[in-house]
Amino acid sequence: MRKNLVASVAFLLASSTAVFAQSATDGKVKIGILNDQSGVYADFGGKSSVEAAKMAVEDFGGKVLGVPVEIVDADHQNKADIASNIARQWYDTEQVDAIMELTTSSVALAVQAIAKEKKKIDIVTGAATTDLTGKACSPYGFHWAYDTHALAVGTGGALVKQGGDSWFFLTADYAFGYSLEQQTTDYVKASGGTVVGSVRHPLSTQDFSSFLLQAQSSGAKVIGLANAGLDTSNAIKQAAEFGITQGGQHLAALLFTLAEVHGLGLEAAQGLTLTEGFYWNRDDESRAFAKKFFARTGKMPNMIHTGTYSAVTQYLKAVQKAGTDDTDAVAKLLHEMPVDDVFGRGGTVGANGRMIHDMYLLQVKKPAESKEPWDYFNVLATIPGKEAYIDPAKSGCDLVK
């Protein structure tokens, strides 16, 4: 009888272990961070987003469902074809369960289409276009950190209220720039302002002189920089050489983060108004997170880095709760579960995949106002998530009923 009992217990343990192992379909959970690591957006996200993802895994315990969690990463060089090839390889042959970050809207749209085709998860933190949760939405696609509508409501709305009611746009010539210009245009006009013109520049251009001269001669009160990363920094530097702000025009950095302010310096960036989804010096919790991040990267985190940490954490929570890494089960929970972490406090996810959370209207401090390194912003206002983001029912996503 003892032998039979031991054999039965051994069989049950073996069976339960086998079932448990099947919950992670290939014995591990693998997340890919795909972004710009060498170009115009390298500081915006880059290797620091990879570190944020690794932090999230470590803070989660390194495992989920009893199997290890692995982070892989690659540089898409801001090219949709390169990103698409990497995504297909990751999904098809390298057992990657989810791809995240995806700086550059053209890249994010391409990878989200592949993820939809392959029935895999993608969570975008680095790209901005609202098409990701609009006409290009996917049941497996999520948009996490910010989007062009939130930036338009924040920075655009603030400047119109302050009297900046005529605009000229200097716009990056790809999907992100078009979306940011259009969203801000709509918001400016709805607020009683006008748009007198726009000009488009190539991604990663080094010479903004002809574009800035057109903006200067337009006579617009506000020159909206519908670009990001080094493009925005270079435009601001060259605008100073033309004396644009000294002449009374205001520069609106529509997508500018802590990383770019640091690169530009307070002397050049002071007074700029911008919108972010996170500020490291907000409270004790954000400061504690930032201190850990700084120890790994030598910089304080912006909304892309912290948003990536949040996205990885929430994905792992969904896998844990589902008891499997099956895409449909995890996607269902990602839509249902509230988001409550250092980034997305009180966040919710709409049927279109948009994570709705508060945004912050910020102004860059004068050098004399900064009390310590990386103390760059005054928080002017908190923008409630329901104001910052498009109502999912009005997003144009065919998943919303």
Short mmCIF file of C-alpha atoms in Angstrom, two decimals:
data_model
loop_
_atom_site.label_atom_id
_atom_site.label_comp_id
_atom_site.label_asym_id
_atom_site.label_seq_id
_atom_site.Cartn_x
_atom_site.Cartn_y
_atom_site.Cartn_z
CA MET A 1 0.00 0.00 0.00
CA ARG A 2 2.88 2.39 0.82
CA LYS A 3 4.44 1.76 -2.57
CA ASN A 4 1.14 2.40 -4.32
CA LEU A 5 0.58 5.60 -2.30
CA VAL A 6 4.07 6.91 -3.11
CA ALA A 7 3.58 6.08 -6.78
CA SER A 8 0.22 7.87 -6.82
CA VAL A 9 1.64 10.98 -5.19
CA ALA A 10 4.57 10.99 -7.63
CA PHE A 11 2.17 10.67 -10.56
CA LEU A 12 0.02 13.55 -9.31
CA LEU A 13 3.06 15.77 -8.76
CA ALA A 14 4.40 14.98 -12.21
CA SER A 15 1.01 15.68 -13.76
CA SER A 16 0.57 18.99 -11.97
CA THR A 17 4.11 20.02 -12.94
CA ALA A 18 3.40 19.19 -16.57
CA VAL A 19 0.18 21.21 -16.56
CA PHE A 20 1.94 24.11 -14.87
CA ALA A 21 4.77 24.05 -17.42
CA GLN A 22 2.23 24.17 -20.23
CA SER A 23 0.89 27.46 -18.87
CA ALA A 24 3.94 29.16 -20.35
CA THR A 25 3.76 27.75 -23.86
CA ASP A 26 7.50 27.38 -24.48
CA GLY A 27 8.88 27.27 -20.96
CA LYS A 28 9.64 30.99 -20.74
CA VAL A 29 8.13 34.43 -21.20
CA LYS A 30 10.07 36.61 -23.63
CA ILE A 31 9.60 40.35 -24.18
CA GLY A 32 11.25 42.33 -26.96
CA ILE A 33 12.12 46.04 -26.63
CA LEU A 34 12.34 47.43 -30.17
CA ASN A 35 13.34 51.08 -30.51
CA ASP A 36 15.82 53.67 -31.77
CA GLN A 37 19.15 53.09 -30.02
CA SER A 38 21.52 55.05 -32.26
CA GLY A 39 19.60 57.85 -33.95
CA VAL A 40 17.53 60.95 -33.30
CA TYR A 41 15.43 59.29 -30.54
CA ALA A 42 18.21 57.37 -28.75
CA ASP A 43 18.02 59.57 -25.62
CA PHE A 44 14.23 59.77 -25.83
CA GLY A 45 13.96 56.00 -25.23
CA GLY A 46 16.88 53.92 -26.43
CA LYS A 47 18.95 51.69 -24.16
CA SER A 48 17.43 53.40 -21.11
CA SER A 49 14.04 51.90 -22.03
CA VAL A 50 15.73 48.49 -22.16
CA GLU A 51 17.02 49.06 -18.63
CA ALA A 52 13.54 50.12 -17.51
CA ALA A 53 12.15 46.85 -18.88
CA LYS A 54 14.83 44.85 -17.06
CA MET A 55 14.04 46.76 -13.85
CA ALA A 56 10.39 45.79 -14.19
CA VAL A 57 11.28 42.10 -14.59
CA GLU A 58 13.62 42.17 -11.60
CA ASP A 59 11.06 43.97 -9.42
CA PHE A 60 8.50 41.35 -10.43
CA GLY A 61 10.84 38.61 -9.21
CA GLY A 62 12.45 37.53 -12.49
CA LYS A 63 9.84 34.84 -13.12
CA VAL A 64 6.16 34.48 -13.89
CA LEU A 65 4.18 31.23 -13.66
CA GLY A 66 7.38 29.63 -12.40
CA VAL A 67 9.33 30.27 -15.62
CA PRO A 68 12.02 32.90 -16.34
CA VAL A 69 11.21 36.21 -18.00
CA GLU A 70 13.68 37.26 -20.67
CA ILE A 71 14.20 40.71 -22.20
CA VAL A 72 15.69 41.01 -25.69
CA ASP A 73 16.23 44.25 -27.57
CA ALA A 74 17.13 45.63 -30.98
CA ASP A 75 17.67 48.94 -32.79
CA HIS A 76 15.14 49.54 -35.59
CA GLN A 77 17.04 52.64 -36.81
CA ASN A 78 13.72 54.45 -37.28
CA LYS A 79 13.00 52.35 -40.38
CA ALA A 80 9.71 50.50 -40.66
CA ASP A 81 11.14 47.79 -42.94
CA ILE A 82 13.96 46.96 -40.51
CA ALA A 83 11.51 46.95 -37.60
CA SER A 84 9.12 44.67 -39.50
CA ASN A 85 11.87 42.17 -40.28
CA ILE A 86 12.96 42.08 -36.64
CA ALA A 87 9.38 41.71 -35.41
CA ARG A 88 8.66 38.81 -37.77
CA GLN A 89 11.87 37.05 -36.75
CA TRP A 90 11.13 37.56 -33.06
CA TYR A 91 7.56 36.32 -33.34
CA ASP A 92 8.20 33.48 -35.81
CA THR A 93 11.50 31.95 -34.73
CA GLU A 94 12.63 33.44 -31.41
CA GLN A 95 9.48 32.80 -29.32
CA VAL A 96 8.99 36.46 -28.37
CA ASP A 97 5.60 36.82 -26.70
CA ALA A 98 5.27 40.62 -26.77
CA ILE A 99 7.05 43.59 -28.36
CA MET A 100 7.15 46.95 -26.57
CA GLU A 101 8.41 50.56 -26.71
CA LEU A 102 8.37 51.00 -30.55
CA THR A 103 9.59 54.57 -30.84
CA THR A 104 8.60 56.21 -34.16
CA SER A 105 4.98 56.09 -35.31
CA SER A 106 5.67 54.56 -38.73
CA VAL A 107 7.51 51.72 -36.99
CA ALA A 108 4.80 51.24 -34.36
CA LEU A 109 2.06 51.06 -37.00
CA ALA A 110 4.01 48.49 -39.03
CA VAL A 111 4.82 46.29 -36.03
CA GLN A 112 1.28 46.51 -34.65
CA ALA A 113 -0.05 45.25 -38.00
CA ILE A 114 2.34 42.29 -37.82
CA ALA A 115 1.41 41.59 -34.18
CA LYS A 116 -2.26 41.56 -35.16
CA GLU A 117 -1.55 39.13 -37.99
CA LYS A 118 0.49 36.86 -35.73
CA LYS A 119 -1.90 37.16 -32.76
CA LYS A 120 0.83 38.59 -30.53
CA ILE A 121 0.85 41.42 -28.00
CA ASP A 122 2.40 44.82 -28.69
CA ILE A 123 2.47 47.70 -26.20
CA VAL A 124 3.61 51.06 -27.59
CA THR A 125 5.25 53.55 -25.23
CA GLY A 126 7.55 55.48 -27.56
CA ALA A 127 5.33 56.39 -30.53
CA ALA A 128 2.62 59.03 -30.56
CA THR A 129 0.09 58.69 -33.38
CA THR A 130 -3.54 58.21 -32.32
CA ASP A 131 -4.02 55.91 -35.32
CA LEU A 132 -2.64 53.13 -33.12
CA THR A 133 -5.88 53.17 -31.14
CA GLY A 134 -7.96 54.60 -33.98
CA LYS A 135 -8.23 53.27 -37.52
CA ALA A 136 -5.22 50.95 -37.03
CA CYS A 137 -6.32 49.52 -33.67
CA SER A 138 -5.82 45.86 -32.85
CA PRO A 139 -7.31 43.52 -30.22
CA TYR A 140 -3.70 42.76 -29.25
CA GLY A 141 -2.33 46.31 -29.50
CA PHE A 142 -2.00 48.77 -26.61
CA HIS A 143 -0.85 52.40 -26.45
CA TRP A 144 0.59 53.27 -23.06
CA ALA A 145 2.58 56.43 -22.32
CA TYR A 146 1.11 59.35 -24.31
CA ASP A 147 -0.22 60.25 -27.76
CA THR A 148 -0.57 63.25 -30.05
CA HIS A 149 -4.00 64.15 -28.72
CA ALA A 150 -2.72 64.36 -25.14
CA LEU A 151 0.16 66.58 -26.27
CA ALA A 152 -2.19 68.85 -28.21
CA VAL A 153 -4.57 69.21 -25.26
CA GLY A 154 -1.69 69.92 -22.89
CA THR A 155 0.82 72.17 -24.65
CA GLY A 156 -1.48 73.47 -27.38
CA GLY A 157 -4.34 74.23 -25.02
CA ALA A 158 -2.11 75.99 -22.50
CA LEU A 159 -0.56 78.33 -25.05
CA VAL A 160 -3.87 79.31 -26.66
CA LYS A 161 -5.20 80.19 -23.22
CA GLN A 162 -2.11 82.36 -22.67
CA GLY A 163 -2.81 84.34 -25.85
CA GLY A 164 -0.91 82.26 -28.38
CA ASP A 165 -3.82 82.16 -30.81
CA SER A 166 -1.97 82.12 -34.16
CA TRP A 167 0.25 79.16 -35.06
CA PHE A 168 2.76 78.01 -37.67
CA PHE A 169 3.94 74.39 -37.61
CA LEU A 170 7.40 73.02 -38.25
CA THR A 171 6.60 69.33 -38.74
CA ALA A 172 8.58 66.10 -39.03
CA ASP A 173 7.75 64.56 -42.41
CA TYR A 174 6.26 61.21 -41.36
CA ALA A 175 3.19 59.78 -39.62
CA PHE A 176 3.99 61.09 -36.14
CA GLY A 177 4.55 64.68 -37.30
CA TYR A 178 1.36 64.72 -39.40
CA SER A 179 -0.71 63.38 -36.53
CA LEU A 180 0.74 65.80 -33.99
CA GLU A 181 0.22 68.78 -36.31
CA GLN A 182 -3.37 67.75 -37.11
CA GLN A 183 -4.35 67.07 -33.49
CA THR A 184 -2.88 70.39 -32.34
CA THR A 185 -4.46 72.25 -35.26
CA ASP A 186 -7.87 70.87 -34.37
CA TYR A 187 -7.43 71.85 -30.73
CA VAL A 188 -6.11 75.35 -31.54
CA LYS A 189 -9.04 76.05 -33.88
CA ALA A 190 -11.59 74.65 -31.45
CA SER A 191 -10.17 77.03 -28.83
CA GLY A 192 -10.60 80.05 -31.11
CA GLY A 193 -7.10 80.19 -32.58
CA THR A 194 -5.88 80.10 -36.18
CA VAL A 195 -3.16 78.23 -38.09
CA VAL A 196 -1.40 80.43 -40.67
CA GLY A 197 0.79 77.76 -42.25
CA SER A 198 3.20 74.86 -41.89
CA VAL A 199 6.35 73.38 -43.36
CA ARG A 200 7.65 69.81 -43.24
CA HIS A 201 11.24 68.77 -42.64
CA PRO A 202 13.02 65.40 -43.09
CA LEU A 203 13.62 63.24 -40.04
CA SER A 204 17.09 63.83 -38.55
CA THR A 205 17.82 66.95 -40.60
CA GLN A 206 20.77 69.00 -39.40
CA ASP A 207 19.81 72.34 -40.96
CA PHE A 208 16.54 74.00 -39.93
CA SER A 209 17.40 77.46 -41.28
CA SER A 210 15.03 77.55 -44.28
CA PHE A 211 12.17 76.08 -42.22
CA LEU A 212 12.70 78.52 -39.35
CA LEU A 213 12.86 81.49 -41.71
CA GLN A 214 9.45 80.53 -43.12
CA ALA A 215 8.06 80.21 -39.60
CA GLN A 216 9.57 83.56 -38.59
CA SER A 217 8.21 85.38 -41.63
CA SER A 218 4.71 83.95 -41.03
CA GLY A 219 4.23 86.34 -38.12
CA ALA A 220 2.55 83.59 -36.07
CA LYS A 221 2.63 84.10 -32.33
CA VAL A 222 3.49 80.42 -31.77
CA ILE A 223 5.80 78.18 -33.78
CA GLY A 224 4.68 74.63 -33.06
CA LEU A 225 7.52 72.11 -33.26
CA ALA A 226 5.70 68.95 -34.33
CA ASN A 227 8.81 66.81 -34.04
CA ALA A 228 10.79 65.16 -31.25
CA GLY A 229 14.19 64.15 -29.92
CA LEU A 230 17.27 65.74 -31.45
CA ASP A 231 15.12 67.32 -34.18
CA THR A 232 13.37 69.45 -31.57
CA SER A 233 16.61 70.26 -29.75
CA ASN A 234 18.35 71.31 -32.96
CA ALA A 235 15.37 73.42 -34.03
CA ILE A 236 15.38 75.24 -30.68
CA LYS A 237 19.14 75.87 -30.82
CA GLN A 238 18.95 77.24 -34.35
CA ALA A 239 15.86 79.32 -33.54
CA ALA A 240 17.97 81.10 -30.90
CA GLU A 241 20.53 81.97 -33.58
CA PHE A 242 17.78 83.66 -35.64
CA GLY A 243 16.51 85.57 -32.60
CA ILE A 244 13.03 84.13 -33.02
CA THR A 245 11.98 84.20 -29.38
CA GLN A 246 13.69 87.57 -28.87
CA GLY A 247 11.45 88.85 -31.65
CA GLY A 248 8.35 87.94 -29.66
CA GLN A 249 7.41 84.58 -31.15
CA HIS A 250 6.94 81.61 -28.80
CA LEU A 251 8.32 78.13 -29.46
CA ALA A 252 5.99 75.28 -28.54
CA ALA A 253 7.87 72.01 -28.10
CA LEU A 254 4.94 69.68 -28.66
CA LEU A 255 6.90 66.52 -27.81
CA PHE A 256 9.82 67.32 -25.56
CA THR A 257 10.84 65.28 -22.53
CA LEU A 258 13.21 65.47 -19.60
CA ALA A 259 15.91 63.72 -21.64
CA GLU A 260 15.91 66.42 -24.33
CA VAL A 261 15.81 69.25 -21.79
CA HIS A 262 18.90 67.74 -20.15
CA GLY A 263 20.67 67.52 -23.50
CA LEU A 264 19.75 71.08 -24.43
CA GLY A 265 20.47 72.59 -21.02
CA LEU A 266 18.36 74.93 -18.88
CA GLU A 267 19.87 78.07 -20.35
CA ALA A 268 18.53 77.25 -23.81
CA ALA A 269 15.35 75.41 -22.72
CA GLN A 270 14.12 77.75 -19.95
CA GLY A 271 10.51 78.85 -20.29
CA LEU A 272 9.47 76.10 -22.70
CA THR A 273 6.03 74.64 -22.04
CA LEU A 274 5.63 70.91 -22.61
CA THR A 275 3.50 67.93 -21.65
CA GLU A 276 4.69 64.63 -20.15
CA GLY A 277 3.01 61.65 -18.55
CA PHE A 278 5.58 61.45 -15.75
CA TYR A 279 7.94 63.69 -13.79
CA TRP A 280 10.54 62.06 -11.55
CA ASN A 281 10.44 64.84 -8.92
CA ARG A 282 6.67 64.64 -8.45
CA ASP A 283 6.56 62.85 -5.08
CA ASP A 284 8.37 60.34 -2.86
CA GLU A 285 7.35 57.30 -4.92
CA SER A 286 8.51 58.79 -8.21
CA ARG A 287 11.76 59.96 -6.62
CA ALA A 288 12.47 56.49 -5.23
CA PHE A 289 11.90 54.92 -8.66
CA ALA A 290 14.06 57.57 -10.31
CA LYS A 291 16.92 56.97 -7.87
CA LYS A 292 17.00 53.26 -8.79
CA PHE A 293 16.79 54.10 -12.49
CA PHE A 294 19.59 56.68 -12.20
CA ALA A 295 21.87 54.14 -10.52
CA ARG A 296 21.56 51.94 -13.63
CA THR A 297 21.57 54.55 -16.39
CA GLY A 298 23.13 57.77 -15.09
CA LYS A 299 20.00 59.72 -15.98
CA MET A 300 16.56 60.44 -14.58
CA PRO A 301 13.63 58.75 -16.35
CA ASN A 302 11.14 60.43 -18.67
CA MET A 303 7.64 59.19 -19.55
CA ILE A 304 8.96 56.76 -22.19
CA HIS A 305 11.29 55.01 -19.76
CA THR A 306 8.78 54.88 -16.91
CA GLY A 307 5.96 53.98 -19.30
CA THR A 308 8.01 51.01 -20.52
CA TYR A 309 8.53 49.89 -16.91
CA SER A 310 4.76 50.13 -16.39
CA ALA A 311 3.91 48.28 -19.61
CA VAL A 312 6.23 45.35 -18.81
CA THR A 313 4.93 45.19 -15.24
CA GLN A 314 1.28 45.20 -16.33
CA TYR A 315 1.92 42.54 -18.97
CA LEU A 316 3.51 40.27 -16.35
CA LYS A 317 0.62 40.89 -13.96
CA ALA A 318 -1.81 39.87 -16.71
CA VAL A 319 0.15 36.69 -17.48
CA GLN A 320 0.22 35.84 -13.78
CA LYS A 321 -3.51 36.43 -13.36
CA ALA A 322 -4.41 34.54 -16.54
CA GLY A 323 -2.29 31.56 -15.52
CA THR A 324 -0.98 31.41 -19.08
CA ASP A 325 0.89 33.48 -21.65
CA ASP A 326 -1.77 32.71 -24.27
CA THR A 327 -2.28 35.93 -26.24
CA ASP A 328 -6.08 36.06 -26.14
CA ALA A 329 -6.22 35.42 -22.39
CA VAL A 330 -3.54 38.04 -21.64
CA ALA A 331 -5.02 40.65 -23.99
CA LYS A 332 -8.43 40.26 -22.36
CA LEU A 333 -6.96 40.97 -18.93
CA LEU A 334 -4.86 43.88 -20.19
CA HIS A 335 -8.13 45.49 -21.29
CA GLU A 336 -9.84 44.74 -17.96
CA MET A 337 -7.21 45.27 -15.27
CA PRO A 338 -6.74 48.71 -13.69
CA VAL A 339 -3.25 50.20 -13.94
CA ASP A 340 -1.83 51.38 -10.64
CA ASP A 341 1.93 51.84 -10.51
CA VAL A 342 4.53 54.62 -10.35
CA PHE A 343 3.54 55.69 -13.87
CA GLY A 344 -0.14 54.96 -14.44
CA ARG A 345 -1.90 55.74 -11.19
CA GLY A 346 -5.59 55.06 -11.52
CA GLY A 347 -5.14 54.14 -15.17
CA THR A 348 -7.72 52.27 -17.22
CA VAL A 349 -7.50 50.66 -20.66
CA GLY A 350 -10.18 51.35 -23.24
CA ALA A 351 -11.61 48.83 -25.70
CA ASN A 352 -9.35 50.42 -28.34
CA GLY A 353 -6.20 49.64 -26.31
CA ARG A 354 -5.55 53.21 -25.14
CA MET A 355 -4.31 53.39 -21.54
CA ILE A 356 -5.98 56.44 -20.05
CA HIS A 357 -4.03 58.22 -17.33
CA ASP A 358 -3.27 61.74 -16.15
CA MET A 359 -0.78 63.94 -18.00
CA TYR A 360 1.23 66.90 -16.65
CA LEU A 361 1.64 70.36 -18.10
CA LEU A 362 5.20 71.42 -17.31
CA GLN A 363 7.35 74.50 -17.75
CA VAL A 364 11.14 74.40 -17.87
CA LYS A 365 12.69 76.27 -14.95
CA LYS A 366 15.14 79.11 -15.21
CA PRO A 367 18.67 78.02 -14.22
CA ALA A 368 18.44 79.98 -10.95
CA GLU A 369 15.24 78.11 -9.98
CA SER A 370 16.75 74.64 -10.25
CA LYS A 371 17.70 73.31 -6.80
CA GLU A 372 19.53 70.14 -7.83
CA PRO A 373 20.67 68.22 -10.93
CA TRP A 374 17.69 67.17 -13.11
CA ASP A 375 15.34 69.52 -11.21
CA TYR A 376 14.07 71.02 -14.44
CA PHE A 377 10.28 71.46 -14.31
CA ASN A 378 7.57 73.40 -12.60
CA VAL A 379 4.29 71.47 -12.72
CA LEU A 380 1.71 73.95 -14.02
CA ALA A 381 -1.30 71.61 -14.10
CA THR A 382 -2.49 68.03 -14.00
CA ILE A 383 -4.57 67.10 -17.04
CA PRO A 384 -7.11 64.38 -16.17
CA GLY A 385 -6.89 61.33 -18.39
CA LYS A 386 -10.44 61.73 -19.68
CA GLU A 387 -9.52 65.19 -20.97
CA ALA A 388 -6.12 64.20 -22.32
CA TYR A 389 -7.24 61.24 -24.41
CA ILE A 390 -9.87 60.68 -27.07
CA ASP A 391 -12.99 58.89 -25.85
CA PRO A 392 -12.56 55.32 -27.18
CA ALA A 393 -16.09 55.50 -28.61
CA LYS A 394 -14.96 58.43 -30.79
CA SER A 395 -11.54 57.07 -31.70
CA GLY A 396 -12.48 55.44 -35.00
CA CYS A 397 -11.49 52.00 -33.71
CA ASP A 398 -13.79 49.27 -35.03
CA LEU A 399 -13.31 47.25 -31.82
CA VAL A 400 -15.31 49.75 -29.79
CA LYS A 401 -19.02 48.97 -29.65
#
